[in-house]
């Protein structure tokens, strides 16, 4: 579920050292207007990733699903870094200037990347019915290549899409022939 805040659903921000925002994609800084933003973020404590942008959002065309909220700032205010923040803290920062139109939001665009996943168990844990990595086992052969918050986009060149009955772990396991690497693409 998402937590609604004037069309901005936030419940947690992503900010662990394993998937540093500084290492992925270009940044976009946006002057957010007063009022609702029409964007939603993931629902757990590991997500500052946009999961939906309403067509009527004043940010439509500037942000997209997959963008990560990095910071919130404004004139006369110190930048609020999302890394390590709780959902309540982020919501509080967005609410603080909701009616003034002086919110400056910095997003990090996702950078696509591909990894060669060896045969066997990978130690990746995905969200229920979704392609986002929520945890990695300490023994994962993909540790250092894939991080919490990364979103699986294809397996061996075949796109994956979340939907009813979607099980990313089953798809990854099903692509294991026991002898060849699997090509997993993420953003």
XYZ file of N, CA and C in Angstrom:
561
model
N 0.839 -1.188 0.000
C 0.000 0.000 0.000
C 0.874 1.239 0.000
N 0.298 2.354 -0.376
C 1.028 3.611 -0.309
C 0.344 4.520 0.682
N 1.072 5.462 1.198
C 0.537 6.412 2.152
C 0.215 7.687 1.388
N -1.039 8.083 1.379
C -1.439 9.248 0.590
C -1.079 10.542 1.300
N -0.561 11.467 0.557
C -0.310 12.819 1.042
C -0.584 13.743 -0.123
N -1.790 14.209 -0.206
C -2.141 15.141 -1.277
C -1.607 14.644 -2.612
N -1.929 13.414 -2.935
C -1.482 12.753 -4.159
C 0.003 12.420 -4.159
N 0.657 12.543 -3.039
C 2.047 12.102 -2.930
C 2.057 11.014 -1.880
N 2.241 9.760 -2.289
C 2.280 8.670 -1.332
C 3.715 8.354 -0.992
N 4.073 8.481 0.267
C 5.432 8.166 0.683
C 5.358 7.391 1.983
N 6.112 6.348 2.074
C 6.261 5.630 3.328
C 7.666 5.063 3.343
N 8.651 5.898 3.498
C 10.027 5.446 3.587
C 10.893 6.013 2.492
N 12.148 6.135 2.784
C 13.122 6.604 1.817
C 14.262 5.619 1.760
N 14.854 5.495 0.622
C 15.951 4.558 0.413
C 17.255 5.272 0.671
N 18.165 4.666 1.392
C 19.422 5.353 1.620
C 20.478 4.488 2.264
N 20.769 3.326 1.718
C 21.847 2.541 2.294
C 23.108 2.716 1.463
N 24.243 2.438 2.065
C 25.524 2.656 1.395
C 25.759 1.708 0.242
N 25.065 0.566 0.206
C 25.286 -0.422 -0.839
C 24.842 0.105 -2.197
N 23.780 0.896 -2.214
C 23.235 1.401 -3.470
C 23.232 2.924 -3.433
N 24.396 3.495 -3.258
C 24.537 4.938 -3.124
C 23.933 5.664 -4.320
N 23.129 6.690 -4.042
C 22.512 7.463 -5.114
C 23.551 8.123 -6.012
N 24.749 8.348 -5.502
C 25.783 9.001 -6.293
C 26.304 8.114 -7.417
N 26.014 6.813 -7.375
C 26.583 5.904 -8.362
C 25.642 5.572 -9.502
N 24.439 6.092 -9.508
C 23.468 5.730 -10.529
C 22.912 6.946 -11.231
N 22.795 6.900 -12.531
C 22.100 7.850 -13.373
C 22.235 9.335 -13.085
N 21.796 10.163 -14.048
C 21.865 11.617 -13.905
C 20.803 12.153 -12.949
N 21.082 13.314 -12.361
C 20.128 13.973 -11.466
C 19.274 14.975 -12.230
N 18.042 15.147 -11.758
C 17.122 16.152 -12.274
C 16.612 16.949 -11.086
N 16.695 18.260 -11.151
C 16.180 19.116 -10.086
C 14.948 19.836 -10.618
N 13.879 19.792 -9.831
C 12.588 20.318 -10.264
C 12.033 21.269 -9.213
N 11.561 22.429 -9.651
C 10.840 23.353 -8.783
C 9.401 22.860 -8.740
N 8.997 22.295 -7.609
C 7.651 21.738 -7.491
C 6.663 22.848 -7.147
N 5.546 22.916 -7.855
C 4.550 23.949 -7.570
C 3.815 23.661 -6.263
N 3.089 24.657 -5.791
C 2.252 24.472 -4.607
C 1.190 23.426 -4.908
N 0.730 22.766 -3.875
C -0.344 21.792 -4.030
C 0.147 20.370 -4.203
N -0.764 19.558 -4.699
C -0.467 18.139 -4.845
C 0.506 17.896 -5.989
N 1.257 16.809 -5.873
C 2.260 16.500 -6.889
C 1.858 15.361 -7.810
N 0.907 14.536 -7.403
C 0.437 13.461 -8.276
C 1.457 12.374 -8.535
N 2.319 12.109 -7.563
C 3.277 11.010 -7.685
C 3.165 10.122 -6.459
N 3.500 8.850 -6.631
C 3.474 7.900 -5.522
C 4.808 7.183 -5.447
N 5.195 6.878 -4.217
C 6.433 6.161 -3.965
C 6.103 4.798 -3.379
N 7.093 3.924 -3.322
C 6.924 2.590 -2.751
C 6.441 2.648 -1.317
N 6.032 1.496 -0.819
C 5.346 1.467 0.462
C 6.166 0.929 1.615
N 7.432 0.665 1.435
C 8.193 0.159 2.563
C 9.399 1.040 2.833
N 10.171 0.662 3.833
C 11.266 1.513 4.285
C 12.494 1.495 3.388
N 12.441 0.830 2.258
C 13.597 0.801 1.364
C 13.314 1.522 0.060
N 12.268 2.349 0.012
C 11.898 2.881 -1.295
C 11.649 4.376 -1.298
N 12.410 5.066 -2.120
C 12.100 6.440 -2.496
C 11.975 6.491 -4.011
N 11.601 5.344 -4.568
C 11.463 5.196 -6.015
C 10.020 5.489 -6.413
N 9.839 6.312 -7.438
C 8.496 6.617 -7.932
C 7.895 5.350 -8.533
N 6.687 5.007 -8.080
C 5.997 3.838 -8.632
C 4.814 4.236 -9.506
N 4.403 5.515 -9.447
C 3.302 5.977 -10.299
C 3.372 7.489 -10.452
N 3.032 7.952 -11.652
C 2.911 9.383 -11.940
C 1.552 9.565 -12.601
N 0.681 10.325 -11.948
C -0.642 10.563 -12.533
C -0.506 11.429 -13.777
N -1.350 11.181 -14.787
C -1.288 11.995 -16.010
C -1.486 13.488 -15.737
N -2.211 13.821 -14.674
C -2.476 15.219 -14.333
C -1.407 15.824 -13.423
N -0.389 15.062 -13.078
C 0.668 15.546 -12.188
C 1.390 16.743 -12.801
N 1.656 17.779 -11.998
C 2.445 18.896 -12.519
C 3.896 18.487 -12.815
N 4.287 17.307 -12.356
C 5.641 16.809 -12.609
C 5.691 15.834 -13.783
N 4.510 15.517 -14.372
C 4.471 14.592 -15.516
C 5.357 15.145 -16.625
N 6.147 14.290 -17.197
C 7.073 14.700 -18.238
C 8.439 15.083 -17.695
N 8.496 15.380 -16.400
C 9.776 15.713 -15.761
C 10.325 14.555 -14.946
N 9.417 13.770 -14.355
C 9.817 12.584 -13.600
C 9.090 11.384 -14.176
N 9.599 10.205 -13.868
C 9.002 8.982 -14.395
C 9.116 7.869 -13.366
N 8.323 6.834 -13.576
C 8.421 5.645 -12.739
C 9.871 5.176 -12.768
N 10.402 4.881 -11.587
C 11.785 4.437 -11.464
C 12.731 5.513 -10.972
N 12.350 6.795 -11.092
C 13.199 7.870 -10.577
C 13.243 7.787 -9.049
N 14.402 8.115 -8.461
C 14.568 8.094 -7.003
C 14.627 9.515 -6.466
N 13.839 9.783 -5.420
C 13.893 11.077 -4.750
C 15.150 11.104 -3.888
N 16.024 12.073 -4.150
C 17.302 12.173 -3.447
C 17.242 13.229 -2.353
N 16.664 14.405 -2.664
C 16.604 15.468 -1.662
C 15.429 16.399 -1.909
N 15.083 17.119 -0.834
C 14.026 18.127 -0.855
C 14.646 19.387 -0.271
N 14.520 20.508 -0.974
C 15.074 21.761 -0.455
C 14.187 22.917 -0.884
N 14.609 24.110 -0.540
C 13.881 25.307 -0.922
C 14.614 26.529 -0.427
N 14.205 27.707 -0.889
C 14.860 28.947 -0.460
C 14.828 29.083 1.065
N 15.990 29.359 1.640
C 16.064 29.546 3.084
C 15.963 28.267 3.891
N 16.015 27.128 3.223
C 15.912 25.838 3.923
C 17.117 24.987 3.567
N 17.612 24.281 4.541
C 18.714 23.352 4.282
C 18.171 22.166 3.498
N 18.952 21.626 2.571
C 18.500 20.441 1.828
C 18.223 19.275 2.775
N 17.150 18.576 2.529
C 16.784 17.387 3.292
C 17.147 16.182 2.443
N 18.148 15.413 2.863
C 18.572 14.220 2.132
C 17.673 13.061 2.536
N 17.141 12.334 1.564
C 16.222 11.236 1.847
C 16.919 10.013 2.423
N 18.186 9.819 2.119
C 18.902 8.639 2.586
C 18.825 8.487 4.089
N 18.329 7.349 4.549
C 18.239 7.058 5.964
C 17.048 7.693 6.665
N 16.213 8.411 5.948
C 15.056 9.074 6.544
C 13.868 8.132 6.606
N 12.989 8.412 7.553
C 11.747 7.649 7.631
C 10.715 8.282 6.708
N 9.672 7.529 6.418
C 8.590 8.057 5.600
C 7.954 9.280 6.229
N 7.801 9.255 7.545
C 7.202 10.395 8.247
C 8.045 11.648 8.100
N 9.363 11.491 8.148
C 10.247 12.647 7.987
C 10.133 13.236 6.586
N 10.078 12.382 5.583
C 9.966 12.854 4.203
C 8.618 13.537 3.988
N 7.550 12.919 4.481
C 6.220 13.517 4.356
C 6.202 14.881 5.036
N 6.815 14.973 6.199
C 6.882 16.247 6.914
C 7.585 17.322 6.104
N 8.673 16.947 5.445
C 9.403 17.909 4.613
C 8.570 18.360 3.414
N 7.863 17.434 2.781
C 7.017 17.811 1.642
C 5.845 18.685 2.095
N 5.279 18.359 3.242
C 4.162 19.151 3.762
C 4.594 20.547 4.184
N 5.814 20.680 4.678
C 6.290 21.963 5.207
C 6.165 23.093 4.188
N 6.295 22.768 2.929
C 6.231 23.818 1.898
C 5.181 23.520 0.838
N 4.230 22.650 1.151
C 3.236 22.229 0.159
C 2.461 23.388 -0.450
N 2.148 24.401 0.334
C 1.327 25.503 -0.171
C 2.134 26.702 -0.652
N 3.455 26.622 -0.577
C 4.273 27.775 -0.952
C 4.842 27.677 -2.354
N 4.932 26.492 -2.892
C 5.495 26.338 -4.226
C 6.995 26.527 -4.267
N 7.641 26.439 -3.099
C 9.097 26.620 -3.105
C 9.851 25.310 -2.869
N 9.196 24.189 -3.084
C 9.874 22.894 -2.926
C 10.762 22.631 -4.134
N 12.007 22.348 -3.874
C 12.939 21.957 -4.921
C 13.253 20.487 -4.679
N 12.852 19.653 -5.617
C 13.024 18.206 -5.483
C 14.125 17.748 -6.425
N 15.033 16.950 -5.903
C 16.102 16.401 -6.729
C 15.870 14.909 -6.870
N 15.805 14.470 -8.117
C 15.598 13.063 -8.431
C 16.817 12.517 -9.147
N 17.062 11.250 -8.978
C 18.120 10.546 -9.696
C 17.432 9.628 -10.696
N 17.759 9.823 -11.972
C 17.213 8.964 -13.027
C 17.884 7.599 -12.938
N 17.146 6.539 -13.169
C 17.772 5.218 -13.101
C 18.731 5.000 -14.265
N 19.808 4.328 -13.982
C 20.754 3.937 -15.023
C 20.617 2.430 -15.203
N 20.303 2.021 -16.402
C 20.141 0.590 -16.674
C 21.503 -0.090 -16.639
N 21.513 -1.318 -16.155
C 22.734 -2.108 -16.155
C 22.372 -3.581 -16.242
N 23.326 -4.380 -16.666
C 23.108 -5.819 -16.826
C 24.195 -6.571 -16.069
N 23.811 -7.695 -15.468
C 24.772 -8.549 -14.772
C 24.678 -9.960 -15.326
N 25.796 -10.677 -15.266
C 25.825 -12.093 -15.632
C 25.628 -12.878 -14.345
N 24.492 -13.543 -14.237
C 24.157 -14.300 -13.035
C 24.525 -15.764 -13.245
N 25.408 -16.307 -12.424
C 25.840 -17.688 -12.609
C 24.713 -18.676 -12.315
N 24.860 -19.910 -12.790
C 23.863 -20.936 -12.468
C 23.759 -21.120 -10.952
N 22.597 -21.540 -10.508
C 22.389 -21.785 -9.086
C 21.679 -20.643 -8.399
N 21.592 -20.753 -7.079
C 20.908 -19.757 -6.262
C 21.650 -18.428 -6.313
N 20.884 -17.334 -6.323
C 21.475 -16.001 -6.431
C 21.355 -15.182 -5.153
N 20.503 -15.599 -4.239
C 20.351 -14.864 -2.993
C 19.662 -13.523 -3.134
N 18.854 -13.363 -4.178
C 18.079 -12.140 -4.375
C 16.685 -12.341 -3.800
N 16.199 -11.367 -3.058
C 14.837 -11.400 -2.530
C 14.083 -10.256 -3.201
N 12.947 -10.588 -3.819
C 12.142 -9.585 -4.515
C 10.884 -9.276 -3.721
N 10.318 -8.080 -3.957
C 9.055 -7.715 -3.330
C 7.962 -8.665 -3.810
N 6.926 -8.809 -3.018
C 5.796 -9.645 -3.417
C 5.145 -9.050 -4.650
N 4.971 -9.839 -5.668
C 4.292 -9.428 -6.901
C 4.947 -8.224 -7.574
N 6.264 -8.121 -7.477
C 6.953 -7.010 -8.118
C 8.391 -7.356 -8.446
N 9.022 -6.543 -9.276
C 10.385 -6.835 -9.723
C 11.490 -6.135 -8.931
N 11.145 -5.454 -7.812
C 12.150 -4.704 -7.062
C 12.845 -5.595 -6.041
N 14.175 -5.495 -5.973
C 14.970 -6.247 -5.005
C 14.779 -5.612 -3.630
N 14.370 -6.425 -2.643
C 14.171 -5.917 -1.288
C 15.276 -6.357 -0.336
N 16.041 -7.388 -0.716
C 17.150 -7.855 0.130
C 18.073 -8.743 -0.693
N 19.306 -8.838 -0.249
C 20.287 -9.763 -0.823
C 20.860 -10.583 0.319
N 20.986 -11.867 0.115
C 21.635 -12.728 1.102
C 23.122 -12.378 1.127
N 23.754 -12.546 2.271
C 25.171 -12.190 2.411
C 26.066 -12.977 1.470
N 25.641 -14.154 1.074
C 26.444 -15.023 0.206
C 26.151 -14.829 -1.282
N 25.304 -13.898 -1.637
C 24.892 -13.726 -3.032
C 26.083 -13.481 -3.955
N 26.167 -14.239 -5.067
C 27.232 -13.993 -6.035
C 27.059 -12.648 -6.761
N 25.911 -11.999 -6.570
C 25.658 -10.706 -7.215
C 25.868 -9.528 -6.264
N 26.315 -9.819 -5.041
C 26.597 -8.765 -4.077
C 27.629 -7.803 -4.659
N 27.350 -6.514 -4.551
C 28.234 -5.507 -5.123
C 27.861 -5.129 -6.547
N 27.010 -5.938 -7.175
C 26.542 -5.641 -8.528
C 25.075 -5.228 -8.523
N 24.292 -5.875 -7.680
C 22.864 -5.607 -7.536
C 22.651 -5.155 -6.099
N 21.741 -4.214 -5.890
C 21.500 -3.684 -4.556
C 20.011 -3.589 -4.269
N 19.688 -3.474 -2.996
C 18.313 -3.249 -2.574
C 17.793 -2.004 -3.290
N 16.599 -2.118 -3.853
C 15.987 -1.012 -4.587
C 16.106 -1.142 -6.090
N 17.045 -1.968 -6.570
C 17.168 -2.176 -8.017
C 15.926 -2.895 -8.532
N 15.536 -2.588 -9.758
C 14.332 -3.155 -10.359
C 14.726 -4.016 -11.551
N 14.328 -5.281 -11.516
C 14.591 -6.222 -12.602
C 13.729 -5.847 -13.801
N 14.371 -5.683 -14.982
C 13.618 -5.300 -16.179
C 13.594 -6.383 -17.248
N 14.620 -7.256 -17.270
C 14.604 -8.353 -18.241
C 15.500 -9.494 -17.786
N 15.187 -10.677 -18.310
C 15.974 -11.888 -18.071
C 16.320 -12.455 -19.434
N 17.606 -12.580 -19.713
C 18.071 -13.080 -21.015
C 17.434 -12.324 -22.178
N 17.265 -11.019 -22.002
C 16.715 -10.179 -23.060
C 15.203 -10.149 -23.137
N 14.519 -10.958 -22.335
C 13.051 -10.985 -22.323
C 12.535 -10.042 -21.237
N 11.740 -9.040 -21.594
C 11.232 -8.099 -20.593
C 10.371 -8.794 -19.542
N 10.440 -8.301 -18.326
C 9.565 -8.775 -17.258
C 8.656 -7.622 -16.873
N 7.435 -7.929 -16.527
C 6.474 -6.901 -16.128
C 5.649 -7.422 -14.970
N 5.533 -6.613 -13.937
C 4.752 -7.000 -12.774
C 3.276 -7.064 -13.126
N 2.576 -7.932 -12.460
C 1.142 -8.071 -12.661
C 0.609 -9.128 -11.726
N -0.641 -9.487 -11.897
C -1.233 -10.513 -11.053
C -0.437 -11.802 -11.160
N -0.077 -12.342 -10.023
C 0.651 -13.600 -9.996
C 2.118 -13.475 -10.358
N 2.622 -12.243 -10.507
C 4.022 -12.035 -10.877
C 4.928 -12.525 -9.757
N 5.960 -13.273 -10.107
C 6.923 -13.785 -9.138
C 8.315 -13.692 -9.755
N 9.026 -12.608 -9.455
C 10.347 -12.375 -10.044
C 11.312 -13.497 -9.705
N 11.287 -13.969 -8.456
C 12.206 -15.036 -8.051
C 11.972 -16.293 -8.873
N 10.707 -16.626 -9.123
C 10.399 -17.820 -9.921
C 10.874 -17.649 -11.364
N 10.735 -16.452 -11.921
C 11.201 -16.204 -13.286
C 12.721 -16.343 -13.388
N 13.438 -15.790 -12.410
C 14.902 -15.882 -12.409
C 15.333 -17.334 -12.258
N 14.689 -18.040 -11.340
C 15.017 -19.459 -11.123
C 14.681 -20.277 -12.367
N 13.549 -19.994 -13.000
C 13.127 -20.724 -14.197
C 14.066 -20.535 -15.380
N 14.822 -19.446 -15.383
C 15.766 -19.180 -16.476
C 17.112 -19.874 -16.260
N 17.262 -20.566 -15.133
C 18.522 -21.252 -14.808
C 18.534 -22.630 -15.451
N 19.414 -22.820 -16.450
C 19.529 -24.132 -17.092
C 20.617 -24.983 -16.440
N 21.255 -24.453 -15.413
C 22.266 -25.206 -14.690
C 23.661 -25.136 -15.283
N 23.804 -24.506 -16.453
C 25.133 -24.474 -17.068
C 25.567 -23.091 -17.554
N 24.644 -22.282 -18.008
C 25.011 -20.977 -18.583
C 24.584 -19.832 -17.665
N 25.318 -18.719 -17.747
C 24.929 -17.518 -17.016
C 23.598 -16.997 -17.536
N 22.828 -16.386 -16.646
C 21.607 -15.675 -17.021
C 21.944 -14.196 -17.099
N 21.440 -13.512 -18.108
C 21.634 -12.066 -18.237
C 20.441 -11.365 -17.579
N 20.715 -10.710 -16.462
C 19.666 -9.995 -15.743
C 19.898 -8.499 -15.905
N 18.882 -7.788 -16.397
C 18.976 -6.336 -16.561
C 18.167 -5.660 -15.455
N 18.715 -4.585 -14.923
C 18.102 -3.829 -13.832
C 18.200 -2.341 -14.125
N 17.430 -1.564 -13.382
C 17.674 -0.128 -13.256
C 17.547 0.192 -11.803
